[in-house]
Coordinates of C-alpha atoms in Angstrom, one line a residue:
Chain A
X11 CA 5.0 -18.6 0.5
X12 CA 5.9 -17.1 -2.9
X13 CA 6.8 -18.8 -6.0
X14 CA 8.7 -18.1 -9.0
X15 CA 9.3 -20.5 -11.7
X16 CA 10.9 -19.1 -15.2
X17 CA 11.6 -22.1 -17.7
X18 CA 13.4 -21.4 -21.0
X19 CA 12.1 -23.2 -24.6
X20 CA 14.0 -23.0 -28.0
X21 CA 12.8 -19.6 -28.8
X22 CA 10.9 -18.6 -26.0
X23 CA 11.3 -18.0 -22.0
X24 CA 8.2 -18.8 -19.9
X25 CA 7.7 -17.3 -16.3
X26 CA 5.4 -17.5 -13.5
X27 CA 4.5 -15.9 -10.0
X28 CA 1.9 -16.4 -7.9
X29 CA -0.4 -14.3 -7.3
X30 CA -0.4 -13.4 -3.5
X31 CA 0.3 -10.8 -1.3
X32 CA 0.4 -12.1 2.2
X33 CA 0.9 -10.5 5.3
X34 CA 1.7 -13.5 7.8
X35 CA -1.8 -15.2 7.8
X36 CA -4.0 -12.6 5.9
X37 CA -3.9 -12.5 1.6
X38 CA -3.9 -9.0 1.9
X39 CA -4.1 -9.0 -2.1
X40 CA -5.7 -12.0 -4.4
X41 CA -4.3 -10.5 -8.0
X42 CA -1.1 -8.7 -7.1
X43 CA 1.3 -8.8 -9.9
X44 CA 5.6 -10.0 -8.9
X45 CA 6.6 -8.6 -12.3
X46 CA 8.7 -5.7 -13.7
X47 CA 9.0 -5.0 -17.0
X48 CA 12.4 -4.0 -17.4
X49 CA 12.4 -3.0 -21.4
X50 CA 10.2 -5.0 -24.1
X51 CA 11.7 -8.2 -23.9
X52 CA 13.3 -8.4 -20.4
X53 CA 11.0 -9.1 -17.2
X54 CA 12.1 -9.7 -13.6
X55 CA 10.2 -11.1 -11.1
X56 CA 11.0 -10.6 -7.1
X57 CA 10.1 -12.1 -4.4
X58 CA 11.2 -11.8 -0.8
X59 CA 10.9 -9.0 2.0
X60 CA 7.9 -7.1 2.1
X61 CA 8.7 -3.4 1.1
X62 CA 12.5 -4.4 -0.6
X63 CA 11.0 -5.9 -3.6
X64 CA 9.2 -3.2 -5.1
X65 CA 12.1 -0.8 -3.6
X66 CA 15.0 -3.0 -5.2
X67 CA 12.9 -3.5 -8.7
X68 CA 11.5 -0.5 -9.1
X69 CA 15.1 0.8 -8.9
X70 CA 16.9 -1.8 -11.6
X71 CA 13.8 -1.2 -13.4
X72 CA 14.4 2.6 -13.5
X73 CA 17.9 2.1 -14.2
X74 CA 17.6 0.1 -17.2
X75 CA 15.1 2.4 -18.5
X76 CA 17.6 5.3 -17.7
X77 CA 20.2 3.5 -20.1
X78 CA 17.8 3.6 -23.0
X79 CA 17.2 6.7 -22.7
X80 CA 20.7 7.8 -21.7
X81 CA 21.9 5.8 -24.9
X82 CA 19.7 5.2 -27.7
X83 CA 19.3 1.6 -27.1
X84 CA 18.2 -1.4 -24.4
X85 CA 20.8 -3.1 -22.3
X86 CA 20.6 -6.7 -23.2
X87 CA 19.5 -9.3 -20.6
X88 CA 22.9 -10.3 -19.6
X89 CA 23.6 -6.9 -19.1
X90 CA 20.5 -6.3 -17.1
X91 CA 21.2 -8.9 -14.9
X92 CA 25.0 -8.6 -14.0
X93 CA 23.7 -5.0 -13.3
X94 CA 21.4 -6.1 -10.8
X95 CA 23.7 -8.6 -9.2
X96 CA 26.1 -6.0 -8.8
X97 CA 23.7 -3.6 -6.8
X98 CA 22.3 -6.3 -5.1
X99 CA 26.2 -7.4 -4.2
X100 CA 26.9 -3.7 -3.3
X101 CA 23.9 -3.7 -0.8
X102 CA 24.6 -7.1 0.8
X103 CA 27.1 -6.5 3.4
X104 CA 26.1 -3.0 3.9
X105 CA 23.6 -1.5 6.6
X106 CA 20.7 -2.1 4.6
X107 CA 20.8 -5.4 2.6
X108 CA 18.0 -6.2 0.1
X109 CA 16.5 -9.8 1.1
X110 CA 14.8 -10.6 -2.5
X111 CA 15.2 -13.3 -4.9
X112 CA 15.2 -13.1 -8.7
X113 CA 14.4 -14.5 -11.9
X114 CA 15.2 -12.5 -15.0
X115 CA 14.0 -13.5 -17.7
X116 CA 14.5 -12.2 -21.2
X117 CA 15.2 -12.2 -24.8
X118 CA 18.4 -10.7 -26.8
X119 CA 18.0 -10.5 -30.3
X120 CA 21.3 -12.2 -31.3
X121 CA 21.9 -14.4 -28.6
X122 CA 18.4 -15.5 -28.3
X123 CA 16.4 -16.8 -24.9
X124 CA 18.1 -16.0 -21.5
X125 CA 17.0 -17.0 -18.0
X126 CA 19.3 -16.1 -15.3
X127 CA 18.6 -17.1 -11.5
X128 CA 19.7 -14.5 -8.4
X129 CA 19.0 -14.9 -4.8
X130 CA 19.3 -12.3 -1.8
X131 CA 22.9 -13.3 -1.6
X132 CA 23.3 -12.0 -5.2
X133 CA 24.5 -15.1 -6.7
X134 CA 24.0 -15.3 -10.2
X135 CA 23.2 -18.4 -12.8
X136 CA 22.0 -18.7 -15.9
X137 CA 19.6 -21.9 -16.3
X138 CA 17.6 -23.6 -18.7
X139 CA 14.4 -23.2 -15.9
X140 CA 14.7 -22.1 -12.5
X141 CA 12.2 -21.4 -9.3
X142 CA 12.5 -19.8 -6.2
X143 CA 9.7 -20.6 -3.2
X144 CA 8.5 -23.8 -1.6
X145 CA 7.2 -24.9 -4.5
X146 CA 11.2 -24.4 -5.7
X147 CA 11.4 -27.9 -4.0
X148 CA 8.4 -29.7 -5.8
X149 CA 9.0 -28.7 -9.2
X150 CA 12.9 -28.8 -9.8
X151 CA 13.4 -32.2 -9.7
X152 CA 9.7 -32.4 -12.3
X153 CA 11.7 -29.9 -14.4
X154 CA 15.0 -31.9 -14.1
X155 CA 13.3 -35.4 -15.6
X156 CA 11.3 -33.8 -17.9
X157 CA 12.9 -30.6 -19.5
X158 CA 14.7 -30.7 -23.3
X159 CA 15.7 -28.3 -24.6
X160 CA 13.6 -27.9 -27.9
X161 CA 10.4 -29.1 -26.0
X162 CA 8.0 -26.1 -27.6
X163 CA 5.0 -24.0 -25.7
X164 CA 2.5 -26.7 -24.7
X165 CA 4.9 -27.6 -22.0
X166 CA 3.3 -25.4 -19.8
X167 CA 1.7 -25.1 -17.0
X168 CA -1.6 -25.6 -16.1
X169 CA -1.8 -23.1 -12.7
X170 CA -4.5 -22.0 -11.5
X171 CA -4.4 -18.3 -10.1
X172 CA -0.9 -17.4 -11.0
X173 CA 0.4 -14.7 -13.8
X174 CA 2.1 -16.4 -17.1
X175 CA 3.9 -14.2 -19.0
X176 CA 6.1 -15.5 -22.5
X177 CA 9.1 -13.2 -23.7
X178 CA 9.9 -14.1 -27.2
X179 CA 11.4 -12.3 -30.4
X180 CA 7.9 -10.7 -29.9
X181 CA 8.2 -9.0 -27.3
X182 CA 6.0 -9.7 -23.8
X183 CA 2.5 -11.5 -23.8
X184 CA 0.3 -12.3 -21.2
X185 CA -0.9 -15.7 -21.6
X186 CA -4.3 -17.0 -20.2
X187 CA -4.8 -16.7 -16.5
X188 CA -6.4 -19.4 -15.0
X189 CA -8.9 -19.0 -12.7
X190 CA -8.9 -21.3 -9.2
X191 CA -12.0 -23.6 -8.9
X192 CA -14.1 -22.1 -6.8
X193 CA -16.9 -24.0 -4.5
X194 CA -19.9 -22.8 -4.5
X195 CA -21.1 -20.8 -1.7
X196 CA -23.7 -21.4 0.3
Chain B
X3 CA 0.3 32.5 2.3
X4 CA 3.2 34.2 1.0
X5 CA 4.5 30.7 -0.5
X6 CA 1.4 30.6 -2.6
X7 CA 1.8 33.5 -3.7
X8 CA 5.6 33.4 -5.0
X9 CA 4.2 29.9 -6.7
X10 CA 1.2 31.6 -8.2
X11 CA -0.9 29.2 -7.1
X12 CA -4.2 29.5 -5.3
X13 CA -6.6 27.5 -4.0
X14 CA -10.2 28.0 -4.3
X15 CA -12.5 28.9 -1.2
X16 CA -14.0 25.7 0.3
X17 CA -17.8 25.3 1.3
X18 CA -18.2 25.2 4.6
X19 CA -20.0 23.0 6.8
X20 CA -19.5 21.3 10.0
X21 CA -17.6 18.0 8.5
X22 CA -15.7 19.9 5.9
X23 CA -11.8 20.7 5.7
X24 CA -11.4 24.5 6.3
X25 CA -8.5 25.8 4.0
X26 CA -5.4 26.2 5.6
X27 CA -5.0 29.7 3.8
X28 CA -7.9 31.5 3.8
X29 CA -7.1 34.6 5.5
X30 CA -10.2 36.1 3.6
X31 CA -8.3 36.3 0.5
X32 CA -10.5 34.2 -2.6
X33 CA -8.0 34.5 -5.2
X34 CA -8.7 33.6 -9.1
X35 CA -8.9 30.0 -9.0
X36 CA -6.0 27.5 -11.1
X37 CA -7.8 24.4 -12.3
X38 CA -5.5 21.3 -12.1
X39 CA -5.5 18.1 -14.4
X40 CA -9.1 18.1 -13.6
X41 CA -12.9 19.2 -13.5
X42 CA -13.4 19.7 -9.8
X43 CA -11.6 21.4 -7.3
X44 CA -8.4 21.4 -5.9
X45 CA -8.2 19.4 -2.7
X46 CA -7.5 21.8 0.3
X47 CA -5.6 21.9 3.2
X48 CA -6.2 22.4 6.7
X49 CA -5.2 22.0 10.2
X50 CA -7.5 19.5 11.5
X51 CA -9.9 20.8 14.0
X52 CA -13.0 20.1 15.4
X53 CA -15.7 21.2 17.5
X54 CA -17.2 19.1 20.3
X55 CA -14.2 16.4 20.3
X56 CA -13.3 14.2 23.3
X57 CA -10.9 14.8 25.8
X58 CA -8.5 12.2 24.8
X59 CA -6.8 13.8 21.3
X60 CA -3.5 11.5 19.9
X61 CA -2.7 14.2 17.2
X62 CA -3.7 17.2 18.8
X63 CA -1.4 18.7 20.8
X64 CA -2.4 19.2 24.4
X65 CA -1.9 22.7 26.0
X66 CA -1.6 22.2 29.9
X67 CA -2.4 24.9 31.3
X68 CA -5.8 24.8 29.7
X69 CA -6.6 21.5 30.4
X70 CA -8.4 21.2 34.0
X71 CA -6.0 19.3 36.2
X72 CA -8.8 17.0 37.4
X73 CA -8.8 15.2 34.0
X74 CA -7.0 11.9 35.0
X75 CA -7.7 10.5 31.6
X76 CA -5.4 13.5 30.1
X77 CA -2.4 12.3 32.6
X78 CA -2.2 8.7 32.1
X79 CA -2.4 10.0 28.5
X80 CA 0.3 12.1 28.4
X81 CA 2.6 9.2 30.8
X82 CA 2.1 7.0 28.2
X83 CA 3.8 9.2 25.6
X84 CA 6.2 10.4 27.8
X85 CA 7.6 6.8 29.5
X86 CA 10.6 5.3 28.1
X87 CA 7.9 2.0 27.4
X88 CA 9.9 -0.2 29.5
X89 CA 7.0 -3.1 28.0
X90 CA 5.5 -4.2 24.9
X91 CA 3.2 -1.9 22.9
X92 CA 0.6 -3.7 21.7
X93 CA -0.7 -2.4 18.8
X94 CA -4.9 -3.0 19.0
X95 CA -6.4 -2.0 16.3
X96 CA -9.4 -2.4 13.9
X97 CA -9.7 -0.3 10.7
X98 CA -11.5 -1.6 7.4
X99 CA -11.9 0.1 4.0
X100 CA -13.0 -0.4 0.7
X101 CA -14.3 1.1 -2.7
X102 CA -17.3 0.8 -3.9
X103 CA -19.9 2.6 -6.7
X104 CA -20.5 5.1 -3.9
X105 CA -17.0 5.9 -3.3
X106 CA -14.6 4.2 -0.3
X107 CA -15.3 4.3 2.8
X108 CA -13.3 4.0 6.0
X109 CA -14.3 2.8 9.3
X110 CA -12.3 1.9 13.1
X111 CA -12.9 1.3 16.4
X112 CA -11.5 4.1 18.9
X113 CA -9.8 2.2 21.6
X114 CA -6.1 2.8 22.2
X115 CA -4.4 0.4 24.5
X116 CA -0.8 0.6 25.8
X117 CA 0.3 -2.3 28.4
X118 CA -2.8 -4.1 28.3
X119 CA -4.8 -1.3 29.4
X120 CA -7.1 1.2 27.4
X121 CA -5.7 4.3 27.6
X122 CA -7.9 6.2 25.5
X123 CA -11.6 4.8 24.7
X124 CA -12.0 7.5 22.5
X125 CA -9.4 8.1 20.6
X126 CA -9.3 9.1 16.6
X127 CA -8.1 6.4 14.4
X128 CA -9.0 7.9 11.0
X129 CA -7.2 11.2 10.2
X130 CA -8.2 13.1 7.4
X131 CA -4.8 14.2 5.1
X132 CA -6.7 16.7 3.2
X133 CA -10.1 17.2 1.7
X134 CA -10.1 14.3 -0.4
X135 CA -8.1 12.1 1.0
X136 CA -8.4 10.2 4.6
X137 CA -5.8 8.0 6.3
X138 CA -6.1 5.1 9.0
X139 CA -4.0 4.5 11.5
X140 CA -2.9 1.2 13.1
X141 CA 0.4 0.6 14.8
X142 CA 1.7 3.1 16.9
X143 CA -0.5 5.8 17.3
X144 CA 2.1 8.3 18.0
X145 CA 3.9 7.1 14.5
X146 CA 0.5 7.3 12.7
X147 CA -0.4 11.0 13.7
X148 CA 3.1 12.3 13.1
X149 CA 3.4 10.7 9.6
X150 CA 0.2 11.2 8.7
X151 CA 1.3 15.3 9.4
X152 CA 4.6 14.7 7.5
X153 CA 2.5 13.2 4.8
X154 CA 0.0 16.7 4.8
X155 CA 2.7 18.5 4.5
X156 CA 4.6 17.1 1.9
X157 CA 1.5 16.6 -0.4
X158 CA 0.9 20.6 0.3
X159 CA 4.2 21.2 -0.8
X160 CA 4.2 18.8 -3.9
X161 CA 1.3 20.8 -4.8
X162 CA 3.0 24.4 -4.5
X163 CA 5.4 23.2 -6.3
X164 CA 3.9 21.1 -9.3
X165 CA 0.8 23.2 -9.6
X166 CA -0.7 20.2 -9.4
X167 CA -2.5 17.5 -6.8
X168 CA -0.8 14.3 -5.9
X169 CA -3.1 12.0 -7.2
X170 CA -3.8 9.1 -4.1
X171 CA -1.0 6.7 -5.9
X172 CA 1.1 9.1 -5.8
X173 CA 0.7 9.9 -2.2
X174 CA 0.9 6.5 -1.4
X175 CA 4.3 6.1 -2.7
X176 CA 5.5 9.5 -1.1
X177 CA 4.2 7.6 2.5
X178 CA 6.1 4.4 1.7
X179 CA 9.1 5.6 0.3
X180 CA 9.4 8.6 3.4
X181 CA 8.8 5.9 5.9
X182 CA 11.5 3.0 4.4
X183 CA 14.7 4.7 5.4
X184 CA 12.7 3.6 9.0
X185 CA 12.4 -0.3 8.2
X186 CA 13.6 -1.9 10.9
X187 CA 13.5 0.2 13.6
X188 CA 10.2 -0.5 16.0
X189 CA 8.5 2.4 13.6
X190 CA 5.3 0.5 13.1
X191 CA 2.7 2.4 10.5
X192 CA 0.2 0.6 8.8
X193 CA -2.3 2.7 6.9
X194 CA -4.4 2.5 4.7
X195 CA -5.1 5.8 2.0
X196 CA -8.7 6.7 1.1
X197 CA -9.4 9.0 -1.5
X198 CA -10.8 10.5 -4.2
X199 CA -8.5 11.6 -7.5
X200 CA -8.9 12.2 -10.9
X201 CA -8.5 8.6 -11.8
X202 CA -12.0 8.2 -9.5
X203 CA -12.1 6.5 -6.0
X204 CA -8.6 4.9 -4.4
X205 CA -7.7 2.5 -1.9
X206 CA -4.0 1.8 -0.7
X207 CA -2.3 0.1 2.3
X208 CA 1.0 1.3 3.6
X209 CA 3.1 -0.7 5.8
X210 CA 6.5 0.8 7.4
X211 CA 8.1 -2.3 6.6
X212 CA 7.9 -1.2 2.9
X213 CA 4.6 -2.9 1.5
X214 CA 2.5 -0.5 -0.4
X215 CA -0.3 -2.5 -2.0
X216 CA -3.7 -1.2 -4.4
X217 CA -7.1 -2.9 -3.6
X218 CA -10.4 -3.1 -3.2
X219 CA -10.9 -3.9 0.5
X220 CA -8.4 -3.5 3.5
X221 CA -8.7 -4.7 6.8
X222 CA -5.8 -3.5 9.5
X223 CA -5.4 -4.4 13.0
X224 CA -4.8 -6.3 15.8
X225 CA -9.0 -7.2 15.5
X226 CA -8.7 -7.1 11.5
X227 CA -9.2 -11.0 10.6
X228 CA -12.4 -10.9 12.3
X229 CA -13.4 -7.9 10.7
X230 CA -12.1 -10.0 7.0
X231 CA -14.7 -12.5 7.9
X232 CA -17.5 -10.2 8.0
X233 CA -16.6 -8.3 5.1
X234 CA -15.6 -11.3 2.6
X235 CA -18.9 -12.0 3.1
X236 CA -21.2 -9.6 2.2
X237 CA -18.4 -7.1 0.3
X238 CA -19.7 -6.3 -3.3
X239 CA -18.8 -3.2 -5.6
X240 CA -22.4 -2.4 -6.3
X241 CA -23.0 -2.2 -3.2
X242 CA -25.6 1.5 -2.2
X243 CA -24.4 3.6 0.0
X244 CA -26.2 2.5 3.2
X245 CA -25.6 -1.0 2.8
X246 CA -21.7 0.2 2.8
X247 CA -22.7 2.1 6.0
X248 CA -24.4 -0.8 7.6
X249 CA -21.4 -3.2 6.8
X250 CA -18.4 -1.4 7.9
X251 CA -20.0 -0.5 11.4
X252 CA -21.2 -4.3 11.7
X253 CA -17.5 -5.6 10.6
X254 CA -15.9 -3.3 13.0
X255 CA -18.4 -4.5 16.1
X256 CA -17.4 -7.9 15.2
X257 CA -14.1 -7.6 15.5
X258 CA -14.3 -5.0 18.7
X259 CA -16.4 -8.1 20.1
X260 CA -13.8 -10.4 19.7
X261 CA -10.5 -8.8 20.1
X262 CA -9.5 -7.5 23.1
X263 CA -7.9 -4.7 22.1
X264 CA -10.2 -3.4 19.9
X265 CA -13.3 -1.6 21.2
X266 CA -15.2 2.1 22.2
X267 CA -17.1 3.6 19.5
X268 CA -16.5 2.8 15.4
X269 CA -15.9 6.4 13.7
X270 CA -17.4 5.6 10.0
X271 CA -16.2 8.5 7.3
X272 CA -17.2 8.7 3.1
X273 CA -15.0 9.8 0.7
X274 CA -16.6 10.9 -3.0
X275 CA -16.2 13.4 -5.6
X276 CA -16.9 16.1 -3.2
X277 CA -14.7 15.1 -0.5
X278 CA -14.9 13.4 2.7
X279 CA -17.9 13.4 5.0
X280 CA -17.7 11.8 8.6
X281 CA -20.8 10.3 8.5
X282 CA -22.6 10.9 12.1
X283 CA -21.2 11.5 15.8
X284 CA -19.8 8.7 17.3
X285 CA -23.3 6.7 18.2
X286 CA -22.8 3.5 21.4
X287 CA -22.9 0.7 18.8
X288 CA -21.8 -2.2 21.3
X289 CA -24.9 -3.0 21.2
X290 CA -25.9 -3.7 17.7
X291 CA -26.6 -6.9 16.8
X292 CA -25.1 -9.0 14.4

């Protein structure tokens, strides 16, 4: 099952996605990436049905990217993501619904860190961490008695085979993938 | 063709062989060659036909009145494409491929089954697209062959009209985004893309429910975990060229020993620089052992 967490610091947002692309029991795909890079500082990451993911992101992604160009300047994260609820509300009752789930996560440069939380029903929150997946139901209620609000990078997250990403003033940085343990084989 | 001409574009004559694409529009004209993006030649187009094949062709289209009446395998054929399916398809398959140093490779079984029978023991599972690329098929044969046509022709055209080839990427998006409109409905293509661009050698699944997915190694089929086993083991990059050979027939025996609906013959082809190669006639490999 996949998993999304996104958890936002002071100055910071911090996001994760697994790394696996399963088709029922086969990993079709060890290193497959959930994460669209909307504009420098914004990032969504979908999860859900097989080919609407890439279809639905690629086309907010596309979109956001047409409004820089279109205008001379980035759409904002809140922006970017009451855009995409919108489509993804405009789809949902008709023929051809997008089942995906959401985290966007970005950063504005005056109002600072934003994470906002969407689901296939295009409901939209904006939360201080958020997680979508199985693992949704492990690490909230981590999240709930341990989060503060000024708690700074070292937080975080000591997963194995999953993609980190941290959107700051900065801009977008990879941080260090960690590798699974492997056994040795035989 | 007179298309080629109004574009100005022409392709360049093709070395022929026995394995090798014939272009589609030769017509004895060997017009001044346009160099795409890249060094090598532009890959060409052709109707795909070959000498010496089976009775038993899911893509070719079958002319009655030349086909001896006797041929009972040609009938039930032909009733299983033409019956409303009042039962389940079942969709037994085993294809592999993967890159490697050498280039990628392809490889399947040839059985097609429809209602828990084998239809066709002989039937072509890997369908060349054009001269450097090849597709396989798993799902509904029918589906694969037209789309995999669609999918010639809209490449052919992208290329009269860009002056330019699709590079495998790209055609791998064209597949998946043509065939998404169709999620939903029982259209069931799952392919995988083999070919050669300029970026070097390329590898991509396909899967009408909208997944299109970049790797190293794909397995596809009903007979595909079995197949996973074999090649998770003894897969590497560096692998040489026979060593590929040897390891996609042995993946594909194991799984045609194992699954049901997998079986017949395991058609092996080579894509590189050059374009692809099938790599022998279809030799009785039920027997190798593992």
């Amino acid at each position: 099952m996949e998993y999304l967490i996104g958890i936002q610091g002071p100055d910071f947002v911090l996001v994760a996605a697994d790394t696996v692309a399963a088709s029922s029991i086969i990993q079709m795909k060890h290193d497959y990436d959930k994460m669209f890079k909307l504009s420098e500082k914004i990032l969504l990451l979908c999860v859900g049905e097989a080919g609407d993911t890439v279809q639905f992101a690629e086309y907010i992604q596309k979109n956001v990217q047409l409004y820089k160009m279109r205008n001379g300047y980035e759409l904002s994260p809140d922006a970017a993501a009451n855009f995409t609820r919108k489509n993804l509300a405009d789809y949902l009752r008709s023929r051809t619904p997008y089942h995906v789930n959401l985290l966007l996560a970005g950063y504005d440069d005056h109002d600072g860190p934003a994470l906002y939380y969407m689901d296939y029903l295009s409901s939209l929150a904006k939360a201080p961490f958020a997680a979508h997946g199985y693992g949704a139901f492990l690490t909230l209620s981590i999240l709930d008695r341990y989060y503060k609000p000024d708690e700074s990078v070292e937080f975080i997250l000591n997963l194995p085979a999953f993609n980190v990403r941290l959107i700051d003033k900065h801009g977008i940085k990879d941080l260090e993938k960690l590798p699974l343990a492997t056994t040795s084989t035989s | 063709m007179a298309l080629q001409e109004v574009c100005h574009f022409y392709d360049s004559v093709p070395s022929s062989s026995e394995h090798s694409p014939v272009a589609l529009a030769l017509e004895g004209c060997c017009a001044e060659y346009r160099s795409a993006k890249v060094g090598h030649s532009l890959p060409v187009f052709y109707l795909p036909v070959m000498k010496s094949q089976p009775v038993c062709q899911p893509w070719k289209t079958i002319n009655l009145s030349t086909m001896p009446s006797s041929t009972s395998s040609v009938k039930s054929f032909m009733l299983a494409e033409e019956s409303k399916r009042p039962f389940d398809l079942s969709h037994g398959t085993t294809t592999l491929s993967f890159k490697f140093q050498g280039g990628v490779i392809a490889a399947a079984d040839t059985r097609s089954s429809c209602a828990k029978k084998v239809e066709c023991p002989s039937s072509q599972k890997i369908i060349p697209i054009h001269s450097h690329l090849v597709g396989t098929t798993s799902g509904t044969s029918a589906d694969c062959t037209l789309w995999k046509r669609i999918l010639s022709y809209k490449c052919r055209l992208y290329q009269l009209q860009n002056k330019r080839t699709l590079t495998v990427r790209g055609t791998a998006k064209l597949l998946s985004g043509a065939l998404f409109p169709f999620k939903g409905t029982e259209l069931c293509v799952a392919a995988t893309l083999c070919g050669w661009d300029h970026t070097g050698p390329a590898l991509y699944y396909v899967y009408s429910d909208g997944t299109c997915l970049e790797g190293d190694l794909f397995s596809v089929g009903s007979g595909s975990p079995y197949a996973y086993s074999i090649l998770d083991r003894e897969y590497h990059f560096d692998m040489s060229v026979d060593e590929a050979y040897c390891l996609a027939r042995r993946a594909v025996y194991h799984a045609t020993h194992r699954d049901a609906y997998s079986g017949g013959n395991v058609d092996l082809y080579h894509v590189t620089k050059e374009g692809w190669r099938k790599i022998e006639d279809r030799a009785d490999y039920t027997s190798l052992e593992g």
